[in-house]
Amino acid sequence: RMREKRLPYLVAFVMTVAMVLLRYWDPVPIQVLRLKTFDLYQRMQPREATRQPVVIIDLDEESLGAYGQWPWPRTLIADLVAKLMAYGVVVVGFDVVFPEPDRMSPDKVVESLPDIDESTRDLLLRLPGTDAAFAKTLRRSRVVLGQSTSPRPLPSASDEIPRKTQIAELGGDPRRWLFNFAGITRNLPELEAAATGLGMFTLKPEVDGVVRRVPMVMRVGDEMFPALTVEMLRVATGQNTIVVASDTAGIKNVIVAGVKIPTDSTGRAWVHYAHHSRARYVSAKDVLDGTIAPERLKGYLAIIGTSAVGLLDIKTTPVDDAMPGVEVHAQLLETILSNAYLTRPNFTRAIELAMIVAVALILTGLIAWVGAAWGLFVGCTVMAALAGLSWYLYVEKGFLLSVTYIAISAFILYSILTYLRYVREELERRQVRDAFSRYMSPALVEQLADHPDRLTLGGEMKDMTLLFCDIRGFTGISELYKSDPQGLTSLINRFLTPMTDLILDRRGTIDKYMGDCIMAFWNAPLDDDDHARHACGSALAMIRGVKSLNDELKAEAEAEDKRYVPIMIGIGLNSGECCVGNMGSEQRFDYSVLGDDVNLASRLEGQSKTYGVDIVIGENTFCRASEFAALELDLIRVKGKEEAVRIYVLLGEPDMRESPDFTDLEKIHGELLAAYRGQDWRKARTLVGECRKLNGGLNGLYDFYDERLDAYEETPPAADWDGVFVATTK
């Protein structure tokens, strides 16, 4: 009894330690959970879009249509910068990079026109270069050129990079905390030398691809470089230096002109997003045309970027799934200028860990002393209070405190402690589930867990539909993987998994896997009055699923320059009375099905290859699912049976059955079979040709009939022939 009393405390202690360690480790799912919570806050109450002196000069579709595709000639870009300066813009930042010489520069034009005459060549070469003209404009302006980080070293990364900004260190060396990149995608050296500032416009999305934070300072090797927004603020305020403040837990803030921009430990600032608005944008075309009112630009910080979808600068943000990347920089500037920061200091994690321990102690004490009901009530009250605190801190202070993981941890702990006393009662049910869930249907496992007395040998007779599916030419596929057995296993799993899902989604039960073959049935263990229809629907879905899988395999083979061998399957369906139940020995048995109709379904799958079709169904299945599009294949005596059976090819869903094209094919196909069984070979051959024209997808079937007609014309059957074809293979 003492051990039973101590068990809840021991479980609570172990669970609390595990939850604290998991939160300290902070794996990706927990990060995403926390970040999605903050996204929800921003969607529920985004930053108020107050008027700030930030404008986006948009290289939009209208501008590209008016002045040509990007990149524009550097003289046109220089003109754009000059006009912005004339409008009174404080500083211009580029969310684009100019790493290569202008292809419209006269010397580049000469290189692209080798056949021009010498006088024209000399005239063009005497003209000033467009890059030089752009650099001249930059020297007369306040411009921050954008740079981008690169995950690999680039030739320009080893060159000496002009230093426009001095970065002071406060509280220690911040380099170990910064994101470190291998290289920089730079502008032309003459452009960077002429620019007032250089800033990184790299946006590093979170683990789920959403841009929530922007690095304020980045590291390449031992050098530190400011972000585009930081550099624009430095240039706008006439400063030469920015300060990076850090402590033993990481970076705390970046200081520009005395303004502290709070960051996380890696130097990233949270963007407090407002809703996307076209009011932030001014078309580059309107600036170049001079149609913008001066007050719209005077005194503003302008960022040149693009919202054109074709230029691929679209980002996912908490408030918008498709926001131009340039607007992220603009919204960050607005966040800084409006002092509407979102903060999550380095000590926040310690607060959340302490809250986990506190909530665990409260729940453990309440459940142990006053019961689960009071524990639930008080626990929900505490979590509601914490959620309210988190929301208050966001709205009033811009402080990001996450209680989602705390709530989930509390719920898990409450559930375990509350139901711990039922462990003994659940033990037998769990043992049954563990023993049989690997090879029996989930529905049957639940029945057995509720009624273990059913675990005896025997079965019952039921009207069922059986399915057999097999990969054709599997031996050839296996030869391709003879040196890679793991690859073959992976391929089979990629085939079996979606096929299984398609069957289970339509109330089927997987009987067994036999290598590359699937055996399934319907109407057991749970009743299914529409078992034939569900089986037909599953078979058609499997054919579609294999086509999708083949598309994936083909793309992978082309990408890896390997031989592509498509997966082709044959399916057999049959309905009838079968014995279903626990089959096997006293020591080991499976829930399976036996009967003559089971064997026939297996034989029909084999005949799909003979007749060149995907799905062969028996007459019983055809009658039970008559609304599906199906055509009679033959009257056949399969191997191992004396009685002839009528078989059909399943072609499509009920909507196909009602289509005029299928109606015409069904009529001509019926006449073909009548002529064939009447031994009118010439008419049958003519009708085969008509059927081919109506449905090219059945060429394999009609090739088969052409061969059979050739054989019967050469060696006709007996006069009393009943039209039955005797199959010699399985």
XYZ file of C-alpha atoms in Angstrom:
730
model
C 0.000 0.000 0.000
C 2.898 2.342 0.718
C 4.325 1.612 -2.713
C 0.946 2.333 -4.295
C 0.783 5.687 -2.479
C 4.276 6.633 -3.571
C 3.747 5.641 -7.200
C 1.911 8.872 -8.237
C 4.658 11.014 -6.705
C 7.352 8.979 -8.428
C 5.546 9.231 -11.762
C 5.008 12.976 -11.267
C 8.685 13.484 -10.457
C 9.874 11.509 -13.487
C 7.388 13.255 -15.791
C 8.334 16.714 -14.516
C 12.046 16.054 -14.986
C 11.383 14.699 -18.477
C 9.266 17.706 -19.445
C 11.866 20.155 -18.130
C 14.683 18.375 -19.967
C 12.644 18.246 -23.162
C 11.911 21.960 -22.945
C 15.574 22.690 -22.222
C 16.589 20.599 -25.245
C 13.929 22.447 -27.256
C 13.564 20.147 -30.302
C 11.998 21.384 -33.528
C 8.359 20.383 -32.753
C 8.431 22.367 -29.508
C 10.000 25.342 -31.268
C 7.288 25.255 -33.920
C 4.570 24.967 -31.262
C 5.922 28.022 -29.465
C 6.400 30.027 -32.653
C 2.907 29.203 -33.897
C 1.542 30.551 -30.620
C 3.329 33.847 -31.220
C 1.992 33.831 -34.799
C -1.517 33.484 -33.410
C -0.962 36.521 -31.200
C 0.200 38.596 -34.169
C -2.775 37.496 -36.268
C -5.191 38.264 -33.465
C -3.655 41.667 -32.721
C -1.035 42.810 -35.220
C 0.949 45.972 -34.767
C -1.039 49.122 -35.341
C 0.077 50.549 -38.670
C 1.020 54.051 -37.484
C 2.466 56.471 -40.005
C 6.243 56.024 -40.170
C 8.750 57.524 -42.644
C 9.371 54.255 -44.443
C 8.512 53.640 -48.080
C 9.073 50.759 -50.494
C 10.097 51.706 -54.020
C 8.514 48.784 -55.789
C 9.943 47.155 -58.897
C 6.427 45.962 -59.593
C 4.824 44.438 -62.648
C 3.843 47.893 -63.915
C 7.437 49.133 -63.667
C 8.817 46.043 -65.371
C 6.222 46.421 -68.097
C 7.163 50.051 -68.668
C 10.974 49.817 -68.446
C 11.700 46.215 -69.350
C 12.656 43.084 -67.518
C 15.015 43.026 -64.553
C 17.919 43.722 -64.323
C 17.526 47.248 -65.604
C 20.420 49.219 -67.113
C 22.517 50.809 -64.369
C 21.884 54.238 -65.899
C 18.158 53.749 -65.283
C 18.813 52.668 -61.688
C 21.087 55.680 -61.248
C 18.270 57.878 -62.538
C 15.910 56.276 -60.008
C 18.342 57.002 -57.147
C 18.913 60.568 -58.320
C 15.193 61.281 -58.472
C 14.680 59.814 -55.004
C 17.385 62.109 -53.679
C 15.743 65.030 -55.468
C 12.464 64.133 -53.786
C 14.190 64.516 -50.420
C 14.563 60.874 -49.425
C 16.857 60.567 -46.388
C 18.513 57.316 -47.412
C 17.982 54.696 -50.112
C 18.501 50.998 -49.379
C 18.691 48.279 -51.995
C 17.054 44.910 -51.350
C 18.860 43.708 -54.482
C 22.512 43.079 -55.270
C 24.586 44.025 -58.322
C 27.274 41.326 -58.467
C 28.004 41.482 -62.212
C 28.805 44.246 -64.694
C 25.838 45.765 -66.473
C 25.162 43.846 -69.681
C 23.899 47.127 -71.232
C 27.217 48.923 -70.662
C 28.787 50.007 -74.006
C 31.834 47.748 -73.592
C 29.538 44.771 -72.909
C 27.404 45.661 -75.913
C 30.556 45.641 -78.069
C 31.421 42.159 -76.800
C 27.937 40.906 -77.679
C 28.121 42.383 -81.232
C 31.319 41.014 -82.789
C 30.290 41.937 -86.353
C 29.889 45.706 -85.920
C 32.157 48.025 -87.892
C 35.307 49.484 -86.348
C 34.048 53.058 -86.199
C 30.940 52.053 -84.289
C 33.047 49.847 -82.011
C 35.441 52.712 -81.239
C 32.545 55.076 -80.650
C 30.905 52.688 -78.171
C 34.167 52.006 -76.349
C 34.734 55.746 -75.859
C 31.389 56.062 -74.104
C 31.458 55.949 -70.287
C 30.379 52.631 -68.726
C 26.956 52.412 -67.108
C 28.453 50.996 -63.900
C 30.708 54.034 -63.661
C 27.684 56.282 -64.156
C 25.836 54.434 -61.404
C 28.854 54.708 -59.089
C 29.022 58.442 -59.777
C 25.400 58.802 -58.693
C 26.061 56.727 -55.590
C 28.886 59.045 -54.524
C 26.492 61.997 -54.667
C 23.745 60.189 -52.725
C 23.055 58.474 -49.406
C 22.705 54.892 -50.539
C 23.059 51.567 -48.732
C 23.800 48.767 -51.160
C 22.478 45.352 -50.250
C 24.622 42.266 -49.846
C 23.573 38.672 -49.370
C 25.131 35.853 -47.401
C 26.053 32.612 -49.089
C 26.210 29.080 -47.633
C 29.442 28.439 -49.519
C 32.581 30.474 -50.056
C 32.445 32.616 -53.184
C 35.450 34.054 -54.986
C 34.493 37.538 -53.811
C 34.380 36.420 -50.196
C 38.168 36.259 -50.039
C 38.587 39.792 -51.431
C 38.983 42.715 -49.110
C 35.526 44.090 -48.368
C 35.151 47.848 -47.942
C 34.393 48.770 -44.342
C 31.637 51.353 -44.129
C 30.596 50.636 -40.552
C 32.557 50.301 -37.355
C 31.070 47.648 -35.048
C 31.843 48.129 -31.374
C 31.558 45.282 -28.868
C 29.952 45.825 -25.468
C 30.069 43.067 -22.838
C 32.333 40.670 -24.679
C 32.937 39.179 -28.110
C 29.542 38.492 -29.749
C 30.892 36.455 -32.664
C 30.234 33.026 -31.139
C 26.527 33.843 -30.899
C 26.033 35.215 -34.412
C 24.910 33.205 -37.412
C 28.058 32.325 -39.339
C 27.965 32.164 -43.121
C 30.634 30.905 -45.473
C 30.613 33.765 -47.944
C 29.071 36.975 -49.217
C 27.419 37.751 -52.518
C 28.771 41.244 -53.109
C 28.188 44.096 -55.503
C 30.779 45.260 -57.989
C 33.768 46.711 -56.068
C 33.439 50.141 -57.724
C 29.788 50.311 -56.627
C 30.542 49.277 -53.051
C 33.370 51.801 -52.860
C 30.990 54.566 -53.952
C 28.102 53.619 -51.641
C 27.567 55.288 -48.281
C 26.749 51.997 -46.585
C 26.651 48.234 -47.105
C 24.026 46.053 -45.436
C 22.991 42.409 -45.496
C 19.419 41.759 -46.628
C 19.539 38.055 -45.713
C 16.264 36.807 -44.216
C 16.750 33.573 -42.298
C 13.381 31.787 -41.946
C 12.521 29.726 -38.879
C 12.432 25.922 -38.897
C 8.911 26.001 -40.397
C 9.827 28.428 -43.181
C 8.214 31.518 -41.622
C 10.166 34.781 -41.332
C 9.655 36.087 -37.796
C 13.117 37.369 -36.876
C 15.773 39.176 -38.898
C 19.509 39.026 -38.040
C 20.716 42.509 -37.100
C 24.364 41.530 -37.400
C 25.831 38.572 -39.250
C 29.211 36.912 -39.265
C 31.371 35.754 -42.162
C 34.543 34.221 -40.836
C 35.801 36.578 -38.136
C 34.149 39.644 -39.668
C 30.788 41.095 -38.585
C 28.413 42.833 -40.982
C 25.259 44.852 -40.242
C 21.822 44.142 -41.625
C 20.349 46.377 -44.312
C 17.910 48.008 -41.881
C 20.613 48.698 -39.281
C 22.880 50.211 -41.899
C 20.085 52.416 -43.240
C 19.454 53.751 -39.730
C 23.174 54.389 -39.260
C 23.439 56.314 -42.520
C 20.206 58.188 -41.861
C 21.477 59.361 -38.451
C 24.961 60.188 -39.676
C 26.713 57.690 -37.403
C 29.931 55.817 -38.101
C 29.536 53.072 -35.502
C 26.984 50.597 -34.243
C 27.279 48.680 -30.955
C 26.577 45.005 -30.306
C 25.837 44.369 -26.616
C 26.049 40.834 -25.225
C 26.464 38.877 -22.003
C 27.149 35.267 -21.019
C 23.714 34.177 -22.325
C 24.131 35.721 -25.766
C 23.461 38.976 -27.567
C 21.059 41.400 -25.881
C 20.668 44.295 -28.303
C 22.157 46.279 -31.154
C 22.572 50.022 -30.591
C 22.312 52.576 -33.411
C 22.530 56.303 -32.615
C 21.679 55.580 -28.999
C 18.594 53.480 -29.888
C 18.676 49.960 -28.438
C 17.161 47.357 -30.729
C 16.419 44.283 -28.578
C 17.457 40.955 -30.075
C 17.518 37.306 -29.160
C 20.729 35.536 -28.169
C 21.767 35.132 -31.827
C 21.311 38.796 -32.689
C 17.918 38.469 -34.403
C 15.231 41.105 -33.886
C 11.560 40.089 -33.857
C 9.499 41.816 -36.526
C 6.259 43.144 -35.053
C 4.130 42.823 -38.151
C 1.226 44.974 -39.166
C -1.135 43.800 -41.884
C 0.198 43.953 -45.424
C -0.761 47.226 -47.051
C -0.135 48.686 -50.484
C 0.108 52.075 -48.782
C 3.744 51.213 -47.997
C 4.531 50.905 -51.703
C 5.337 53.434 -54.400
C 5.850 52.161 -57.914
C 9.340 52.725 -59.303
C 7.643 53.758 -62.542
C 5.868 56.634 -60.809
C 9.174 57.846 -59.322
C 10.889 57.714 -62.702
C 7.922 59.440 -64.348
C 7.903 62.125 -61.642
C 4.194 61.669 -60.869
C 4.583 61.208 -57.087
C 3.722 64.054 -54.758
C 6.912 65.346 -53.026
C 5.432 64.956 -49.529
C 5.011 61.206 -50.200
C 8.810 60.755 -50.233
C 10.428 63.731 -48.529
C 12.075 62.728 -45.252
C 11.469 59.006 -45.832
C 13.741 55.981 -45.667
C 13.264 54.244 -49.014
C 13.933 50.578 -49.731
C 14.130 49.519 -53.351
C 12.793 45.995 -53.824
C 10.207 44.006 -55.691
C 6.736 42.613 -55.201
C 6.737 40.976 -58.650
C 6.060 37.264 -58.259
C 8.375 36.410 -61.134
C 11.412 37.750 -59.242
C 10.859 35.169 -56.483
C 11.223 37.395 -53.415
C 8.100 36.208 -51.612
C 8.216 35.208 -47.939
C 5.841 33.587 -45.468
C 5.188 35.696 -42.366
C 2.958 35.297 -39.301
C 0.320 37.635 -40.762
C 0.602 36.831 -44.464
C 1.498 33.633 -46.315
C 2.941 35.558 -49.265
C 4.609 38.853 -48.352
C 7.339 40.436 -50.518
C 10.695 40.142 -48.800
C 11.291 43.871 -49.133
C 8.229 44.531 -46.969
C 9.759 42.461 -44.163
C 12.639 44.954 -44.041
C 10.174 47.842 -44.198
C 8.081 46.408 -41.361
C 11.230 45.933 -39.280
C 12.105 49.583 -39.800
C 8.560 50.534 -38.785
C 8.881 48.358 -35.680
C 12.072 50.175 -34.676
C 10.858 53.686 -35.507
C 7.553 53.185 -33.666
C 9.298 51.578 -30.665
C 6.820 48.684 -30.961
C 9.325 45.939 -30.240
C 8.587 42.312 -29.584
C 11.034 41.009 -27.015
C 11.951 37.629 -25.651
C 14.981 38.146 -23.398
C 17.506 35.403 -22.804
C 16.118 34.709 -19.311
C 12.625 33.888 -20.635
C 13.372 30.185 -20.955
C 14.279 30.019 -17.245
C 10.895 31.567 -16.396
C 9.056 28.985 -18.503
C 10.997 26.093 -16.944
C 10.112 27.351 -13.455
C 6.451 27.577 -14.467
C 6.504 23.940 -15.623
C 7.790 22.827 -12.209
C 5.292 25.014 -10.341
C 2.282 23.746 -12.291
C 3.461 20.128 -11.877
C 3.714 20.567 -8.097
C 0.240 22.105 -7.915
C -1.355 19.322 -9.979
C 0.420 16.518 -8.121
C -0.618 17.858 -4.717
C -4.232 18.495 -5.727
C -4.792 15.102 -7.395
C -3.147 13.254 -4.517
C -5.061 15.070 -1.757
C -8.404 16.286 -3.121
C -8.959 14.154 -6.237
C -9.006 14.446 -10.012
C -12.088 16.678 -10.266
C -10.613 19.439 -8.105
C -7.270 18.940 -9.800
C -8.932 19.503 -13.179
C -10.752 22.612 -11.967
C -7.745 24.226 -10.301
C -5.413 23.157 -13.119
C -7.680 24.721 -15.763
C -7.931 27.878 -13.661
C -4.150 28.135 -13.314
C -3.594 27.554 -17.035
C -6.253 30.126 -17.927
C -4.480 32.623 -15.687
C -1.128 31.866 -17.314
C -2.632 32.176 -20.801
C -4.135 35.514 -19.787
C -0.763 36.645 -18.448
C 0.938 35.640 -21.700
C -1.619 37.599 -23.744
C -1.363 40.639 -21.460
C 2.418 40.710 -21.722
C 2.204 40.546 -25.521
C -0.406 43.278 -25.872
C 0.910 45.687 -23.244
C 4.626 45.003 -23.134
C 5.482 43.250 -26.389
C 6.922 40.453 -24.233
C 6.718 36.958 -25.753
C 6.025 34.376 -23.060
C 4.878 30.954 -24.255
C 2.584 28.849 -22.046
C 1.489 26.377 -24.734
C 4.095 23.759 -23.849
C 3.321 24.300 -20.153
C -0.375 23.644 -20.829
C 0.357 20.499 -22.842
C 2.743 19.234 -20.157
C 0.139 19.879 -17.468
C -2.520 18.038 -19.451
C -0.238 15.041 -19.980
C 0.711 14.939 -16.307
C -2.925 15.273 -15.214
C -4.011 12.480 -17.545
C -1.301 10.111 -16.339
C -1.912 10.776 -12.661
C -5.701 10.584 -12.985
C -5.775 7.287 -14.831
C -2.881 5.629 -13.055
C -5.271 3.640 -10.837
C -6.783 2.048 -13.942
C -3.459 0.611 -15.122
C -4.140 -2.832 -13.707
C -7.558 -3.018 -15.398
C -6.050 -1.914 -18.707
C -3.125 -4.332 -18.579
C -4.968 -7.239 -20.163
C -6.438 -5.003 -22.890
C -3.010 -3.576 -23.653
C -1.470 -7.036 -23.884
C -4.110 -8.064 -26.401
C -3.504 -4.927 -28.485
C 0.264 -5.390 -28.423
C -0.022 -9.050 -29.408
C -2.409 -8.695 -32.339
C -2.219 -5.115 -33.676
C 0.639 -5.984 -36.027
C -1.290 -8.449 -38.143
C -5.005 -7.908 -37.492
C -7.375 -5.103 -38.422
C -7.691 -2.284 -35.850
C -11.448 -2.869 -35.553
C -10.925 -6.542 -34.716
C -8.189 -5.692 -32.232
C -10.639 -3.471 -30.356
C -13.256 -6.234 -30.383
C -10.749 -8.713 -29.020
C -9.582 -6.246 -26.385
C -13.195 -5.940 -25.200
C -13.895 -9.680 -25.516
C -10.701 -11.773 -25.106
C -12.842 -14.935 -25.032
C -13.096 -14.706 -28.823
C -9.463 -15.774 -29.159
C -10.354 -19.327 -30.181
C -10.008 -21.248 -33.404
C -12.920 -21.262 -35.815
C -14.871 -18.999 -38.153
C -18.197 -18.051 -39.710
C -19.644 -18.018 -43.229
C -20.133 -14.540 -44.675
C -20.808 -13.015 -48.070
C -17.568 -11.153 -48.786
C -15.522 -9.520 -51.521
C -11.868 -10.564 -51.911
C -9.028 -8.612 -53.510
C -5.658 -9.818 -54.707
C -3.072 -7.348 -56.036
C 0.328 -8.278 -57.428
C 3.198 -6.422 -59.116
C 3.785 -7.621 -62.656
C 7.336 -8.404 -63.673
C 8.598 -8.193 -60.122
C 11.524 -10.471 -60.939
C 12.841 -7.913 -63.424
C 12.488 -5.143 -60.884
C 14.322 -7.258 -58.299
C 17.248 -7.704 -60.684
C 17.720 -3.925 -60.789
C 18.181 -3.978 -57.023
C 20.284 -7.131 -56.726
C 23.143 -5.045 -55.316
C 20.823 -2.860 -53.226
C 18.405 -5.050 -51.202
C 17.583 -2.112 -48.931
C 16.526 -0.116 -51.960
C 14.192 -2.931 -53.008
C 12.716 -3.044 -49.516
C 12.167 0.705 -49.602
C 10.478 0.449 -53.004
C 8.111 -2.285 -51.804
C 7.248 -0.251 -48.712
C 6.544 2.802 -50.864
C 4.173 0.641 -52.892
C 2.468 -1.218 -50.045
C 1.885 1.785 -47.769
C -0.347 3.885 -50.059
C -2.104 0.792 -51.391
C -2.910 -0.263 -47.831
C -4.220 3.204 -46.997
C -6.510 3.170 -50.036
C -7.973 -0.175 -48.958
C -8.411 0.790 -45.306
C -9.992 4.116 -46.259
C -12.758 2.151 -47.976
C -13.471 -0.166 -45.028
C -11.268 -3.002 -46.238
C -9.225 -5.349 -44.062
C -5.679 -6.374 -44.951
C -5.382 -10.148 -44.680
C -1.687 -10.478 -45.432
C 1.261 -9.375 -47.540
C 2.977 -12.013 -49.627
C 6.134 -10.358 -50.910
C 4.830 -7.868 -53.460
C 1.257 -9.208 -53.259
C -1.603 -7.801 -51.151
C -4.606 -9.860 -50.032
C -7.569 -7.982 -48.594
C -11.273 -8.531 -47.976
C -14.461 -6.642 -47.146
C -17.461 -7.309 -44.838
C -15.381 -8.717 -41.973
C -14.849 -8.350 -39.126
C -17.326 -5.471 -39.316
C -20.415 -5.701 -41.507
C -20.358 -3.773 -44.784
C -23.470 -4.025 -46.966
C -21.667 -2.244 -49.828
C -18.571 -4.418 -49.715
C -18.472 -5.052 -53.484
C -18.764 -1.343 -54.278
C -16.086 -0.435 -51.733
C -13.770 -3.091 -53.164
C -14.266 -1.811 -56.717
C -13.622 1.740 -55.578
C -10.445 0.607 -53.819
C -9.171 -1.213 -56.911
C -9.670 1.855 -59.123
C -8.031 4.085 -56.516
C -5.057 1.701 -56.362
C -4.547 1.985 -60.120
C -4.549 5.761 -59.799
C -2.217 5.535 -56.814
C 0.292 3.442 -58.753
C 0.298 6.051 -61.542
C 1.155 8.760 -59.010
C 3.900 6.576 -57.526
C 5.340 5.926 -60.989
C 5.459 9.678 -61.657
C 7.532 10.101 -58.498
C 9.828 7.181 -59.371
C 10.345 8.496 -62.892
C 11.295 11.950 -61.641
C 13.725 10.426 -59.120
C 15.273 8.157 -61.747
C 15.797 11.078 -64.153
C 17.307 13.196 -61.384
C 19.709 10.392 -60.414
C 20.337 9.311 -64.023
C 19.127 5.793 -63.318
C 17.056 3.381 -65.311
C 13.353 3.845 -64.760
C 11.164 0.738 -64.564
C 7.486 1.513 -63.892
C 5.481 -0.521 -61.417
C 2.597 -2.313 -63.119
C -0.014 -4.145 -61.097
C -2.819 -6.580 -61.708
C -5.875 -6.817 -59.456
C -8.434 -9.584 -59.101
C -11.800 -9.142 -57.334
C -14.423 -11.747 -56.531
C -17.438 -11.952 -54.228
C -19.087 -14.921 -52.578
C -19.611 -17.016 -49.455
C -16.388 -17.521 -47.500
C -15.345 -18.784 -44.120
C -13.733 -16.001 -42.109
C -12.253 -16.258 -38.638
C -9.213 -17.347 -36.680
C -7.263 -19.837 -38.790
C -4.165 -21.699 -37.694
C -3.069 -23.855 -34.778
C -3.655 -23.724 -31.046
C -0.230 -22.106 -30.657
C -0.492 -19.463 -33.394
C -3.344 -18.317 -35.595
C -4.379 -15.422 -37.817
C -7.686 -13.827 -38.661
C -8.096 -14.840 -42.285
C -10.516 -16.117 -44.905
C -10.912 -19.411 -46.780
C -13.130 -20.644 -49.579
C -13.511 -21.377 -53.262
C -14.292 -17.737 -54.051
C -11.021 -16.739 -52.382
C -9.113 -19.007 -54.757
C -11.053 -17.624 -57.712
C -10.123 -14.055 -56.763
C -6.480 -15.087 -56.767
C -6.865 -16.715 -60.206
C -8.553 -13.592 -61.585
C -5.601 -11.476 -60.548
C -3.362 -13.761 -62.597
C -5.659 -13.445 -65.625
C -5.275 -9.652 -65.663
C -1.892 -10.135 -67.308
C -3.308 -12.640 -69.808
C -6.011 -10.237 -70.966
C -3.831 -7.123 -70.819
C -6.034 -5.248 -68.348
C -5.533 -3.849 -64.851
C -8.552 -5.134 -62.934
C -10.458 -8.403 -63.472
C -13.633 -9.001 -61.467
C -15.889 -12.015 -61.109
C -19.532 -12.164 -62.091
C -20.759 -11.950 -58.497
C -18.821 -8.744 -57.938
C -20.074 -7.355 -61.244
C -23.695 -7.985 -60.243
C -23.241 -6.422 -56.777
C -21.527 -3.310 -58.200
C -23.382 -2.962 -61.495
C -23.218 0.840 -61.399
C -19.465 0.746 -62.097
C -18.142 0.829 -65.659
C -17.214 -2.769 -66.561
C -17.109 -4.911 -69.686
C -17.350 -8.667 -70.009
C -13.974 -10.192 -70.768
C -14.652 -13.830 -71.375
C -16.244 -17.062 -70.255
C -13.300 -18.868 -68.744
C -12.460 -22.044 -66.891
C -9.571 -21.078 -64.591
C -6.901 -23.542 -63.599
C -7.999 -25.768 -60.754
C -11.767 -25.363 -61.423
C -14.109 -27.378 -63.590
C -16.930 -24.845 -63.711
C -16.689 -21.974 -66.178
C -17.019 -18.441 -64.820
C -17.842 -15.172 -66.519
C -15.219 -12.504 -65.909
C -15.203 -8.740 -66.453
C -12.741 -5.877 -66.714
C -13.383 -2.966 -64.321
C -12.739 0.327 -66.103
C -14.111 3.192 -64.050
C -16.406 4.822 -61.541
C -20.210 5.071 -61.938
C -19.952 8.424 -63.730
C -17.997 6.716 -66.498
C -20.724 4.062 -66.697
C -23.230 6.771 -67.686
C -21.015 8.442 -70.308
C -21.976 8.184 -74.018
C -18.474 6.961 -74.957
C -18.728 4.005 -72.614
C -22.271 3.210 -73.776
C -21.058 3.020 -77.377
C -18.088 0.848 -76.392
C -20.293 -1.465 -74.319
C -22.630 -2.007 -77.280
C -19.873 -2.761 -79.834
C -17.959 -4.890 -77.308
C -21.077 -6.976 -76.670
C -21.513 -7.520 -80.415
C -17.857 -8.567 -80.599
C -18.344 -11.263 -77.957
C -21.535 -12.451 -79.664
C -19.768 -12.760 -83.034
C -16.803 -14.474 -81.370
C -18.972 -17.052 -79.602
C -20.968 -17.531 -82.805
C -17.671 -18.344 -84.559
C -18.139 -15.449 -86.992
C -14.429 -14.666 -87.009
C -14.511 -12.071 -89.803
C -17.209 -9.994 -88.128
C -15.473 -10.366 -84.783
C -12.227 -9.044 -86.249
C -14.048 -6.023 -87.709
C -15.653 -5.307 -84.357
C -12.265 -5.565 -82.647
C -11.073 -2.705 -84.845
C -14.126 -0.604 -83.971
C -13.560 -1.218 -80.273
C -9.944 -0.108 -80.559
C -11.097 3.215 -81.980
C -13.519 3.731 -79.093
C -11.027 2.924 -76.326
C -7.286 2.846 -76.997
C -6.658 1.952 -73.382
C -7.813 -1.622 -74.012
C -5.357 -2.361 -76.814
C -3.855 -5.202 -74.798
C -7.265 -6.885 -74.547
C -8.007 -6.517 -78.230
C -4.514 -7.710 -79.164
C -5.329 -10.821 -77.161
C -8.564 -11.329 -79.092
C -6.776 -10.773 -82.410
C -4.348 -13.551 -81.513
C -7.182 -15.834 -80.462
C -9.073 -15.122 -83.715
C -5.909 -15.941 -85.693
C -5.658 -19.253 -83.859
C -9.353 -20.145 -84.346
C -9.287 -19.189 -88.029
C -6.396 -21.560 -88.504
C -7.778 -24.281 -86.222
C -11.510 -23.716 -85.613
C -13.058 -25.145 -82.441
C -15.667 -27.890 -82.531
C -19.135 -27.100 -83.870
C -20.664 -27.547 -80.413
C -18.095 -25.207 -78.813
C -19.687 -23.350 -75.861
C -17.409 -20.298 -76.005
C -15.502 -21.259 -72.850
C -11.788 -20.533 -72.814
C -9.678 -22.893 -70.726
C -6.899 -21.054 -68.891
C -3.670 -22.996 -68.722
C -1.895 -20.651 -66.293
C -2.727 -19.221 -62.895
